[in-house]
Amino acid sequence: MEIAVIEKIKNLPQQTEESLTDAFGVLMSIEDRKSVDEYVRWVRTEAMKIKSATMYDLIKRTYMYSAQYSFDDFMVAMEWNREPKARFWLPRRKVLEGKHKIATQIQEFIDDPNMLYLGFSMPPGTGKSTMIKFLLSYIAGTEPKSANMYVSYSDGMIKMMLDSVKSMLTDTAEYCFHEIFPGLGMPDTSAEYKTISYRRAGDFPTLGLVSLGGSVTGRTRSNRFLVTDDLVKNKEEARSPERLEKLYGDYTATLTTRMIGDSVKQIQLGTIWSAYDPISRMKSEHENDPRYKFIAIPVWDENEQSNFEYEHPDRYTTEKIRDIKKTIDSADFECLFMQHGIEKEGLAFPSDSLNYYNGVLPPGEPDNILFACDVAFGGGDSLSMPIAYVYGSAVYIHDVVFDKGDKSVTEPRVVGKILHHKIKMGRFEANNGGDFYADDISAELKKQGYSINISKKKAPTNMSKLSRIEQHAPNIREFYFLDDAHRTDEYRRFMNEVTGFSFTTKNVHDDAPDSLGQLVEFMSNGVKSVSVAKRLF
């Protein structure tokens, strides 16, 4: 009956302050608020079109209403009365929710009864711990009679989180918690025991906060949410497999035994430091289990454009990220900022181990100009084609094609590079259509009257691909690569994949280092007409 009334109002030729107020009044009488969410958002959208104090108040009321079932709206509603400069969510929402759907993904995890675990990783300073403060407050409001735990590595972090959540639940001037949940009243809090509770005295608290090294026995349990935040204390701990093994043991043997029942959901935040850190261990064991979800957002995308450039002074601009990358260890950058856990000792080509030049080639004609091409047809892999200028024993990787496009995009680019550099010979891997790709390139070059020696060779299996990179790694380290100041964005992406490649952990992509291995192999076995000798400059 109520929906019919709303539909009648919705079908009016023009909405007015009175019609929208009436519509929202009907919505407020419906007990299952989430079932009418689309109508609440319709009222909000229409109210925004009418610029008046009455409609501003109505918009606020829609947020207070939907904040009881929407984590995204909850964060907006909680900060409604705060000064714009003091707000956390709205300045970041366009990116964190609009681009990455973080609040939506968290809400879907909460609402799905089958989901058990959410691993959540973002770079430092992007707001993941602050979002957890809001999430703990949201849980306290939506499920005040549940028992939940929050765990971090230090007592200091626990105290900070306790103070923050307590402020959100009790500071009526700063936050709107009691407008969203008007019937809850003030919680019982204990600074000594680090608890916040709406449950009866003697019960496990609504929220118990403990440090990883602290005792949890008898103090708190979880029957709904177990939230862990940055269990790895520092880089030194992250670089020790033995300490990480103990940490994972503490997590599985101590914390998870405090969970009661089958409906407990685990939320784990942290930096992806290593194949042995807790989130990586969980991923390796449960990656194919649909009940386990993993969110890892790197500081920039595959085109090296910032993923966190929101309207706030604490944002990461693309320029800022590039400056950071220049000043810290490449392994630390991969872990902290790219959420790509690697073992520093396992990096095949650390950036500080390679040779660089300023883009100026040695004088005279090169002995050869050639390429090797690892063909890809889109789908997340990159066509990788390093172009080498050979001067005696010195090999300069003077240009690259490194492109995720399909062949309609990459074939013209490959042809263009061959013509531009006047390349003499090249090799394509012939697997999965690579031989046809090579034929296309040959045919197009022939049309343009350009003669080049092009060969094809079948690719090895994945295991032998890794072996090939390892086998040719010493030769690759002898190559000269463009220094950072003289790289195109494409060359920079290529080098990021090279310097982030590891022999000891799973690599997301290996196209760039594999193409360099192919280049070494081609020069060693396939280029018979070139004499390699030391050249003096």
XYZ file of C-alpha atoms in Angstrom:
537
model
C 0.000 0.000 0.000
C 2.771 2.445 0.974
C 4.696 1.702 -2.243
C 1.605 2.522 -4.292
C 1.424 5.904 -2.566
C 5.106 6.560 -3.314
C 4.666 5.571 -6.973
C 1.705 7.929 -7.279
C 3.790 10.812 -5.925
C 6.736 9.806 -8.109
C 4.553 10.014 -11.235
C 3.495 13.614 -10.594
C 4.450 15.967 -13.466
C 6.634 18.020 -11.099
C 7.914 17.461 -7.589
C 7.454 20.103 -4.891
C 8.686 20.537 -1.342
C 5.333 19.259 -0.121
C 5.213 16.178 -2.366
C 8.754 15.101 -1.473
C 8.140 15.662 2.233
C 4.978 13.562 1.995
C 6.814 10.817 0.127
C 9.529 10.622 2.735
C 6.939 10.566 5.504
C 5.434 7.451 3.930
C 8.875 5.832 3.638
C 9.593 6.384 7.312
C 6.568 4.274 8.196
C 8.045 1.207 6.473
C 9.876 -1.044 8.899
C 12.228 -2.711 6.402
C 14.175 0.378 5.436
C 16.584 -1.296 3.080
C 13.726 -2.617 0.920
C 12.799 0.939 -0.079
C 16.328 2.273 -0.536
C 15.742 3.184 -4.196
C 12.830 5.436 -3.159
C 14.880 7.107 -0.433
C 17.584 7.921 -2.966
C 14.936 9.180 -5.399
C 13.605 11.584 -2.755
C 17.160 12.768 -2.056
C 17.925 13.328 -5.733
C 14.723 15.282 -6.311
C 15.243 17.348 -3.156
C 18.695 18.357 -4.365
C 17.057 19.943 -7.414
C 15.036 22.303 -5.199
C 17.438 24.639 -3.457
C 15.767 25.593 -0.179
C 16.311 25.251 3.562
C 13.380 22.851 3.785
C 14.884 20.557 1.145
C 18.341 20.774 2.738
C 16.768 19.482 5.934
C 14.975 16.749 3.996
C 18.245 15.643 2.363
C 19.807 15.385 5.823
C 16.862 13.308 7.036
C 17.300 10.866 4.097
C 20.922 10.349 5.099
C 20.049 9.804 8.768
C 17.395 7.310 7.632
C 19.575 5.303 5.218
C 22.646 5.438 7.492
C 21.109 2.576 9.455
C 21.685 0.157 6.577
C 24.271 1.826 4.300
C 27.865 2.184 5.464
C 28.489 4.788 2.761
C 25.556 6.935 3.889
C 26.488 6.340 7.523
C 29.874 8.008 7.032
C 28.241 10.966 5.279
C 25.574 11.280 7.990
C 27.991 10.945 10.911
C 29.963 14.002 9.793
C 26.999 16.152 8.763
C 27.629 18.781 11.441
C 31.413 18.841 11.168
C 33.313 21.651 9.527
C 33.975 20.771 5.874
C 37.751 20.859 6.404
C 37.455 18.423 9.317
C 35.452 15.812 7.433
C 37.078 12.540 6.442
C 34.647 10.868 4.055
C 33.086 13.448 1.747
C 36.401 14.917 0.482
C 37.590 11.398 -0.314
C 34.308 9.808 -1.315
C 34.534 10.635 -5.029
C 37.661 8.473 -5.232
C 37.313 5.893 -2.442
C 33.677 5.118 -3.236
C 33.138 6.621 -6.673
C 36.245 5.023 -8.191
C 37.027 2.065 -5.946
C 33.594 1.232 -4.420
C 35.207 0.596 -1.060
C 32.174 1.346 1.121
C 29.957 -0.676 -1.212
C 32.314 -3.661 -1.101
C 32.430 -3.527 2.707
C 28.631 -3.320 2.836
C 28.254 -6.283 0.490
C 30.626 -8.271 2.680
C 28.580 -7.400 5.782
C 25.251 -8.234 4.158
C 26.233 -11.547 2.541
C 25.654 -14.281 5.144
C 28.027 -16.627 3.335
C 31.078 -14.349 3.437
C 33.660 -15.150 6.098
C 36.729 -13.019 5.444
C 37.692 -9.648 3.946
C 41.367 -8.792 3.375
C 41.773 -5.074 2.836
C 44.998 -3.344 1.787
C 45.751 0.220 0.722
C 48.868 2.416 0.890
C 49.713 4.301 4.109
C 47.838 7.547 4.590
C 44.868 6.661 2.384
C 42.387 6.310 5.238
C 41.917 2.601 5.849
C 42.303 2.872 9.653
C 39.944 5.874 9.800
C 37.387 3.914 7.787
C 37.654 1.168 10.395
C 36.822 3.698 13.132
C 33.631 4.452 11.240
C 33.014 0.747 10.646
C 33.329 -0.118 14.338
C 30.884 2.696 15.135
C 28.539 1.432 12.418
C 28.653 -2.095 13.863
C 27.936 -0.718 17.355
C 24.886 1.099 15.988
C 23.465 -1.625 13.756
C 24.250 -4.572 16.034
C 24.649 -3.173 19.560
C 23.917 -6.519 21.226
C 26.633 -8.364 19.308
C 30.151 -9.036 20.599
C 33.080 -7.890 18.460
C 36.850 -7.617 18.681
C 39.395 -5.183 17.281
C 43.067 -6.194 17.380
C 46.203 -4.271 16.455
C 49.913 -4.704 17.117
C 50.365 -2.089 19.868
C 48.708 -0.724 23.001
C 49.137 2.777 21.571
C 47.089 1.931 18.496
C 44.438 0.326 20.690
C 44.139 3.422 22.876
C 43.881 5.696 19.849
C 41.148 3.534 18.320
C 39.254 3.314 21.613
C 39.296 7.096 22.051
C 38.226 7.666 18.432
C 35.296 5.234 18.478
C 34.184 6.456 21.905
C 34.168 10.031 20.570
C 32.070 8.993 17.565
C 29.496 7.319 19.828
C 29.306 10.001 22.523
C 30.292 13.423 21.116
C 26.917 14.748 19.995
C 28.353 18.113 18.905
C 30.873 16.542 16.516
C 29.070 13.425 15.277
C 25.460 12.525 14.495
C 25.465 8.967 15.862
C 22.488 9.614 18.123
C 20.458 11.176 15.316
C 21.059 7.997 13.291
C 20.387 5.613 16.204
C 18.224 7.705 18.561
C 17.220 4.855 20.846
C 20.652 3.587 21.859
C 21.753 6.080 24.482
C 25.323 6.250 25.720
C 27.476 3.107 25.858
C 29.373 1.836 28.861
C 33.088 2.363 28.295
C 36.178 1.192 30.140
C 39.579 2.729 29.518
C 41.130 0.069 31.763
C 39.720 -2.918 29.896
C 39.523 -1.169 26.490
C 35.831 -1.928 25.981
C 32.727 -0.171 24.660
C 29.423 -1.889 25.259
C 25.649 -1.718 24.934
C 25.321 -5.211 26.404
C 24.497 -6.185 29.970
C 27.169 -5.908 32.631
C 29.108 -9.161 32.801
C 28.569 -10.020 29.134
C 31.333 -9.812 26.587
C 31.329 -6.216 25.333
C 29.940 -4.907 22.057
C 33.496 -3.951 21.222
C 36.638 -5.202 22.912
C 39.976 -3.803 21.774
C 43.181 -5.721 22.429
C 46.771 -5.543 21.320
C 48.218 -8.629 19.699
C 50.596 -9.245 22.568
C 47.962 -8.605 25.220
C 45.870 -11.216 26.959
C 42.431 -11.798 25.480
C 41.465 -14.708 27.732
C 38.286 -13.978 29.658
C 38.090 -10.364 28.505
C 36.329 -10.423 25.181
C 34.986 -12.625 22.429
C 33.486 -12.161 18.995
C 30.221 -13.541 17.688
C 29.954 -11.132 14.689
C 33.146 -9.349 13.658
C 36.839 -9.898 14.309
C 38.742 -6.896 12.956
C 42.541 -6.890 12.810
C 44.517 -3.808 11.801
C 48.214 -3.766 10.847
C 49.307 -6.847 12.757
C 52.819 -6.522 11.299
C 54.532 -3.997 13.533
C 57.292 -2.703 11.271
C 59.508 -3.395 8.275
C 61.983 -5.391 10.333
C 59.274 -7.818 11.411
C 57.941 -7.923 7.848
C 61.358 -8.999 6.532
C 61.666 -11.916 8.956
C 59.873 -15.101 7.809
C 60.350 -16.582 11.285
C 58.636 -13.651 13.013
C 55.855 -13.638 10.444
C 55.317 -17.347 10.977
C 54.938 -16.736 14.719
C 52.593 -13.830 14.018
C 50.383 -15.979 11.822
C 50.385 -18.641 14.508
C 49.270 -16.084 17.101
C 46.490 -14.981 14.773
C 45.176 -18.464 14.029
C 45.797 -20.103 17.396
C 44.889 -17.252 19.755
C 42.613 -14.712 18.124
C 40.439 -16.903 15.937
C 39.761 -19.206 18.902
C 37.934 -16.262 20.499
C 35.245 -16.445 17.828
C 31.862 -17.834 18.886
C 29.559 -19.586 16.413
C 29.592 -19.932 12.648
C 28.557 -16.405 11.601
C 31.690 -14.512 12.629
C 33.204 -12.399 9.872
C 36.899 -11.554 9.831
C 38.140 -8.230 8.478
C 41.892 -7.944 8.156
C 43.639 -4.703 7.254
C 47.310 -4.324 6.560
C 50.179 -3.799 4.195
C 51.040 -6.653 1.850
C 54.625 -7.037 2.960
C 55.499 -10.549 2.015
C 54.288 -13.965 0.954
C 54.390 -14.805 4.662
C 52.384 -11.924 6.146
C 48.896 -12.772 7.508
C 46.866 -11.443 4.567
C 49.108 -13.127 1.993
C 48.919 -16.403 3.926
C 45.130 -16.190 4.006
C 45.061 -15.446 0.294
C 47.308 -18.365 -0.603
C 45.111 -20.725 1.411
C 41.657 -19.378 0.464
C 41.996 -17.405 -2.790
C 39.624 -19.721 -4.656
C 37.055 -19.845 -1.862
C 34.148 -17.499 -2.753
C 33.567 -16.814 0.940
C 36.902 -14.996 1.107
C 37.330 -11.574 -0.514
C 40.566 -9.641 -1.016
C 40.741 -5.917 -1.819
C 44.189 -4.525 -2.623
C 44.411 -1.077 -4.192
C 47.859 0.125 -5.327
C 48.857 3.774 -5.021
C 48.657 4.198 -8.795
C 47.161 2.342 -11.718
C 48.809 0.501 -14.593
C 49.309 3.828 -16.392
C 51.067 5.257 -13.332
C 48.237 7.642 -12.531
C 47.325 8.125 -8.884
C 44.505 6.044 -7.433
C 44.167 8.453 -4.488
C 44.047 11.984 -5.855
C 41.016 13.234 -3.965
C 39.998 16.727 -2.882
C 42.046 16.826 0.301
C 45.568 18.008 1.165
C 46.534 14.454 2.186
C 46.003 13.102 -1.321
C 48.626 11.319 -3.411
C 49.273 13.152 -6.648
C 51.010 11.289 -9.463
C 54.002 13.613 -9.089
C 54.193 12.921 -5.358
C 54.164 9.173 -5.959
C 57.002 9.470 -8.472
C 59.043 11.425 -5.943
C 58.394 8.754 -3.307
C 59.413 5.992 -5.693
C 62.732 7.732 -6.359
C 63.576 8.055 -2.681
C 62.726 4.647 -1.190
C 63.887 1.112 -1.756
C 62.104 -0.536 -4.693
C 61.016 -3.507 -2.575
C 59.542 -1.187 0.051
C 57.676 0.725 -2.656
C 56.224 -2.505 -4.058
C 55.016 -3.548 -0.606
C 53.936 -0.293 0.997
C 52.514 1.474 -2.022
C 51.710 -1.158 -4.641
C 50.376 -3.841 -2.248
C 52.610 -6.377 -3.956
C 54.232 -8.442 -1.242
C 57.727 -9.566 -2.175
C 60.807 -10.791 -0.422
C 63.526 -8.199 -0.890
C 66.150 -10.918 -1.176
C 64.137 -12.555 -3.941
C 63.991 -9.532 -6.254
C 65.524 -10.498 -9.577
C 66.372 -6.991 -10.751
C 66.439 -4.465 -7.899
C 66.536 -0.973 -9.354
C 69.855 -0.182 -7.675
C 71.513 -3.208 -9.322
C 70.894 -2.183 -12.936
C 72.877 -0.020 -15.355
C 71.418 3.230 -16.670
C 72.179 5.860 -19.304
C 70.806 9.279 -20.146
C 69.272 8.422 -23.499
C 72.349 9.369 -25.522
C 73.704 6.371 -27.423
C 77.437 5.852 -28.045
C 78.863 7.531 -31.168
C 78.861 5.699 -34.467
C 76.520 3.159 -35.985
C 75.345 0.314 -33.763
C 76.429 -3.214 -34.640
C 72.790 -4.256 -34.579
C 69.289 -3.031 -33.754
C 66.904 -5.797 -32.798
C 63.879 -6.689 -30.683
C 62.205 -9.600 -28.954
C 58.426 -9.547 -28.581
C 56.320 -11.365 -26.005
C 52.946 -11.225 -27.751
C 49.686 -10.575 -25.890
C 46.157 -9.935 -27.076
C 44.725 -7.940 -24.181
C 43.003 -9.564 -21.221
C 45.345 -8.043 -18.631
C 48.659 -9.160 -20.143
C 50.952 -6.725 -21.923
C 52.617 -7.095 -25.273
C 56.239 -6.481 -24.294
C 58.832 -5.598 -26.908
C 62.220 -4.259 -25.759
C 64.245 -2.663 -28.564
C 67.993 -3.115 -28.213
C 70.852 -1.159 -29.753
C 74.002 -3.293 -29.676
C 77.472 -1.699 -29.545
C 80.051 -4.426 -29.161
C 79.299 -6.101 -25.836
C 77.109 -3.236 -24.633
C 73.342 -3.546 -25.064
C 71.130 -0.467 -24.696
C 67.374 -0.922 -24.230
C 66.583 2.277 -26.064
C 62.826 1.916 -26.450
C 59.954 -0.458 -25.676
C 56.430 -1.294 -26.657
C 54.555 -2.231 -23.492
C 50.851 -2.204 -24.208
C 47.756 -4.024 -22.874
C 45.719 -3.305 -26.005
C 44.493 -5.918 -28.465
C 46.249 -6.486 -31.767
C 44.298 -3.728 -33.512
C 46.105 -1.354 -31.157
C 49.516 -3.011 -30.840
C 50.220 -4.134 -34.419
C 50.394 -0.579 -35.828
C 52.568 0.414 -32.886
C 54.994 -2.482 -33.417
C 55.245 -1.682 -37.131
C 55.801 1.980 -36.317
C 58.630 1.227 -33.891
C 60.355 -1.085 -36.371
C 60.268 1.612 -39.030
C 61.257 4.406 -36.655
C 64.332 2.606 -35.334
C 65.172 0.921 -38.645
C 65.362 -2.404 -36.827
C 67.292 -5.145 -38.613
C 65.891 -8.286 -37.008
C 63.429 -9.487 -34.398
C 61.807 -12.509 -32.836
C 58.204 -13.166 -31.797
C 57.088 -15.915 -29.457
C 54.870 -18.177 -31.525
C 52.465 -19.467 -28.887
C 48.732 -18.658 -28.697
C 48.587 -16.865 -32.015
C 52.012 -15.269 -31.801
C 53.034 -16.861 -35.114
C 50.034 -15.294 -36.869
C 50.867 -11.998 -35.185
C 54.406 -12.177 -36.605
C 52.975 -12.925 -40.053
C 50.741 -9.846 -39.800
C 53.742 -7.658 -38.941
C 55.826 -9.130 -41.771
C 53.034 -8.588 -44.291
C 52.504 -4.981 -43.240
C 56.225 -4.194 -43.401
C 56.414 -5.783 -46.842
C 53.576 -3.527 -48.014
C 55.616 -0.568 -46.874
C 58.722 -1.808 -48.687
C 60.724 -2.485 -45.534
C 62.910 -5.592 -45.352
C 63.641 -7.185 -41.973
C 64.571 -10.627 -40.683
C 61.750 -11.829 -38.444
C 61.795 -15.202 -36.715
C 59.324 -17.063 -34.496
C 59.851 -19.461 -31.629
C 57.469 -21.407 -29.407
C 57.247 -20.213 -25.813
C 58.159 -22.475 -22.890
C 55.838 -23.571 -20.113
C 55.308 -21.268 -17.119
C 57.863 -23.161 -15.109
C 60.498 -22.963 -17.822
C 59.595 -19.306 -18.364
C 60.690 -18.611 -14.788
C 63.774 -20.725 -15.377
C 64.549 -18.761 -18.527
C 64.381 -15.443 -16.684
C 66.584 -16.825 -13.925
C 69.029 -18.301 -16.447
C 69.400 -15.024 -18.333
C 69.207 -12.687 -15.312
C 73.000 -12.068 -15.223
C 72.917 -10.910 -18.865
C 69.861 -8.739 -18.270
C 71.646 -7.024 -15.394
C 74.393 -6.057 -17.828
C 71.976 -4.211 -20.124
C 71.778 -0.415 -20.061
C 68.323 1.033 -19.392
C 67.107 4.603 -19.737
C 67.381 6.501 -16.464
C 64.210 7.757 -14.823
C 64.499 11.298 -16.184
C 64.500 10.088 -19.791
C 61.732 7.483 -19.695
C 58.333 7.734 -21.290
C 55.370 6.618 -19.186
C 55.332 3.384 -21.175
C 59.029 2.728 -20.552
C 58.476 3.503 -16.871
C 55.690 0.919 -16.621
C 57.956 -1.592 -18.314
C 60.748 -0.928 -15.812
C 58.385 -1.110 -12.836
C 57.464 -4.645 -13.846
C 61.125 -5.533 -14.326
C 62.326 -4.167 -10.976
C 59.327 -5.632 -9.105
C 59.798 -9.163 -10.427
C 60.655 -11.740 -7.766
C 61.947 -15.305 -7.907
C 60.468 -16.191 -4.506
C 56.873 -14.937 -4.634
C 53.960 -15.035 -7.035
C 54.209 -12.274 -9.632
C 51.051 -10.614 -10.904
C 52.690 -10.098 -14.310
C 56.040 -11.144 -15.784
C 55.746 -9.943 -19.384
C 58.542 -7.348 -19.183
C 61.259 -9.533 -17.594
C 60.243 -12.467 -19.781
C 60.674 -10.388 -22.936
C 64.154 -9.409 -21.754
C 64.926 -13.090 -21.247
C 63.729 -13.742 -24.783
C 65.987 -10.950 -26.004
C 69.035 -12.504 -24.358
C 68.107 -15.897 -25.777
C 67.625 -14.420 -29.250
C 70.982 -12.644 -29.129
C 72.739 -15.749 -27.813
C 71.208 -18.374 -30.097
C 69.520 -16.675 -32.969
C 71.768 -13.824 -34.044
C 74.571 -15.564 -35.844
C 75.714 -12.703 -38.027
C 76.693 -10.317 -35.267
C 80.132 -10.509 -33.719
C 80.068 -9.509 -30.047
C 83.320 -7.981 -28.907
C 84.340 -5.321 -26.438
C 84.064 -1.834 -27.918
C 86.052 1.115 -26.653
C 84.468 4.560 -26.559
